[in-house]
Coordinates of C-alpha atoms in Angstrom, one line a residue:
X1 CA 0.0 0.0 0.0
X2 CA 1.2 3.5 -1.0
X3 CA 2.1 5.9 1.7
X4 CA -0.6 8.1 -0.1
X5 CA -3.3 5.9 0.3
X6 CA -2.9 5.1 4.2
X7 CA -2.8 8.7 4.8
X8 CA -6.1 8.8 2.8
X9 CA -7.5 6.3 4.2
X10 CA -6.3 7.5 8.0
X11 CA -8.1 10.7 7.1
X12 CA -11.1 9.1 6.1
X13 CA -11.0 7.6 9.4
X14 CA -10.9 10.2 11.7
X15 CA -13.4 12.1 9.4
X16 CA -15.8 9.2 10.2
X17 CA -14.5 9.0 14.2
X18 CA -15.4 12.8 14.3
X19 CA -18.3 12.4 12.3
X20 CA -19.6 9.8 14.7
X21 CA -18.4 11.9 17.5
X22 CA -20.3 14.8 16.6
X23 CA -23.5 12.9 16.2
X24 CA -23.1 11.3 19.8
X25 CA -22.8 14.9 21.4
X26 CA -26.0 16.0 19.6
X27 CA -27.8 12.5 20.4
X28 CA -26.8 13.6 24.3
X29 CA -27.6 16.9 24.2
X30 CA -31.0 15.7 23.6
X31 CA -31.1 13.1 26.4
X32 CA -29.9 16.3 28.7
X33 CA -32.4 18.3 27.7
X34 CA -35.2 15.8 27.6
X35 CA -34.3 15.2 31.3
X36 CA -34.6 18.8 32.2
X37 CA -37.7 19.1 30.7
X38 CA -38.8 16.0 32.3
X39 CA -37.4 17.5 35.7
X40 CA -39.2 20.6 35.3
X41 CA -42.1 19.0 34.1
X42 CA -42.3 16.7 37.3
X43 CA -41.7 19.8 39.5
X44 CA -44.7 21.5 37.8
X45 CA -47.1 18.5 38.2
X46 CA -45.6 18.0 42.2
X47 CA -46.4 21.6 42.9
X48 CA -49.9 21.7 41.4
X49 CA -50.8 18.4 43.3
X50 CA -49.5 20.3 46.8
X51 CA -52.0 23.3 45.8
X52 CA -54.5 21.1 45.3
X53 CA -53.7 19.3 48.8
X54 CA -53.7 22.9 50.0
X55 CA -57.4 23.5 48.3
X56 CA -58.9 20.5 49.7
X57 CA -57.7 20.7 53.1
X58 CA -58.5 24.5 53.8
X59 CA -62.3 23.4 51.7
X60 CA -62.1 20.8 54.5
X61 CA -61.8 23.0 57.0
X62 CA -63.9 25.7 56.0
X63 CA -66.7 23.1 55.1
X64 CA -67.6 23.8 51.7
X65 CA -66.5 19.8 50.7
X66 CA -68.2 17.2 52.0
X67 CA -65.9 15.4 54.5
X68 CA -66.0 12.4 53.1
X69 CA -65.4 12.9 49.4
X70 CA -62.4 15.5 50.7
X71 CA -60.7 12.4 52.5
X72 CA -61.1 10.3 49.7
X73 CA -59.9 13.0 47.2
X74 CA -57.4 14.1 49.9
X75 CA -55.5 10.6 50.0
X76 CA -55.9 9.8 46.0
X77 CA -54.0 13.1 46.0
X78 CA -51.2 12.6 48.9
X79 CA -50.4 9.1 47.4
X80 CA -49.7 10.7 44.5
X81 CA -47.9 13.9 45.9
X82 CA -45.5 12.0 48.4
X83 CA -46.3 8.6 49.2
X84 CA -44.4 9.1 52.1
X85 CA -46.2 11.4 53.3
X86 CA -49.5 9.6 52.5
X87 CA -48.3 6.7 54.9
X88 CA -47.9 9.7 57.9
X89 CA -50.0 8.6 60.9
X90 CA -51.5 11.5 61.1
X91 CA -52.7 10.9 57.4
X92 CA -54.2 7.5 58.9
X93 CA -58.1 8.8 58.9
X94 CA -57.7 9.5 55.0
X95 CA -56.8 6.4 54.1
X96 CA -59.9 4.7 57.0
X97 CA -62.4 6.4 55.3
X98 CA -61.4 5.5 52.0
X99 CA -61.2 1.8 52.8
X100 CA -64.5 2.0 54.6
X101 CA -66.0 3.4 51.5
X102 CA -64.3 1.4 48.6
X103 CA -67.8 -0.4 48.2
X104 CA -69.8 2.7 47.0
X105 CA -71.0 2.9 43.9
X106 CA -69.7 6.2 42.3
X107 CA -70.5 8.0 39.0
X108 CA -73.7 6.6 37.1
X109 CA -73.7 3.2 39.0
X110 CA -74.9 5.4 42.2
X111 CA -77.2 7.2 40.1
X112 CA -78.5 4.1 38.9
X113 CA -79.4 3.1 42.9
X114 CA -82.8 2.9 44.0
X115 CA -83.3 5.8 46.6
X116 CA -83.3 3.1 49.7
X117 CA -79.9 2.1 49.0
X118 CA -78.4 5.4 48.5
X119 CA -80.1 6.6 51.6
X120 CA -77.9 3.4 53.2
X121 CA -74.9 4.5 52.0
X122 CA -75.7 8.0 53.0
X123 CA -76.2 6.6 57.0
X124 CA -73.0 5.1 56.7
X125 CA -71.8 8.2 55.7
X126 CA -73.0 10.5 58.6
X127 CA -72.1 8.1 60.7
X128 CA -68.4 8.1 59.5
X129 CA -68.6 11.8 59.9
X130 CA -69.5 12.1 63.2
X131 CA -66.7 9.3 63.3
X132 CA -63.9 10.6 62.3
X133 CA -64.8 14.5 61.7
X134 CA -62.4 15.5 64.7
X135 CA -59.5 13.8 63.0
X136 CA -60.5 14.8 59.6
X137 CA -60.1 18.2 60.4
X138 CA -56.7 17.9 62.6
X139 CA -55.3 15.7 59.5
X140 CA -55.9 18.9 57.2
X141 CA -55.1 21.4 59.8
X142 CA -51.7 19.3 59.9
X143 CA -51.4 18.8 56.0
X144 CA -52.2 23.0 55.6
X145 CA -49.8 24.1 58.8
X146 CA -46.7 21.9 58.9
X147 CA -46.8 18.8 55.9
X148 CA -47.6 20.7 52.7
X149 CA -45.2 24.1 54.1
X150 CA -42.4 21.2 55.0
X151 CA -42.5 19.2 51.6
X152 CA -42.4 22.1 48.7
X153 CA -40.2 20.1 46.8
X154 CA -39.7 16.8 45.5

């Protein structure tokens, strides 16, 4: 082989190397910012679930949400939120009421009860109120005074 053609050929080479090179910095700089959108994108959806926690609670508190749809909206939420959080004993009456109304029909399969059954379901739920109210309320006075303030970010 002709000196010629090895330095051709070398040349060729590291055109191709740098070539190939090039295209893996792009491909990266995508991944990089992919991941900071993702990042961002993840801090956006963790902060709207916390002012939706916020919403709840103080609706809780103020009594403009019934109390047991708030605790069953209020734990959906806080398991999504922080599950950490969510398992807090002092989140314990959220997760109660939901397990003691799991059974309920919701959407049209209530609306499709006859009016003695959902007057059933709406005796367990007043008496689930008078229940739990007290802890209901110290739950979201706890979630809107220390948890939600404490746990900002992710």
């Amino acid at each position: 082989m002709s000196p010629a053609l090895v330095w051709s050929l070398l040349a060729l080479a590291l055109l191709i190397i740098a070539g190939l090179a090039a295209y893996a910095l792009w491909l990266w700089r995508r991944v990089w910012h992919q991941q900071r959108r993702q990042t961002a994108a993840e801090q956006r959806h963790h902060e709207q679930l916390g002012g939706d926690l916020r919403i709840l609670a103080g609706s809780l508190l103020d009594e403009q949400l019934p109390l047991i749809e708030g605790a069953i909206r209020i734990k959906v939420l806080m398991d999504n939120y922080d599950p950490q959080l969510s398992q807090d004993p002092r989140c314990a009456v959220f997760h109660q009421l939901y397990a003691a109304t799991a059974h309920v029909p919701t959407h049209g399969d209530w609306k499709a009860l006859d009016r003695r059954e959902r007057q059933r379901y709406r005796s367990q739920f007043s008496e689930l109120e008078l229940q739990h109210k007290a802890a209901v309320r110290a739950a979201s006075r706890w979630l809107l005074n220390d948890a939600l303030i404490k746990n900002i970010s992710p």
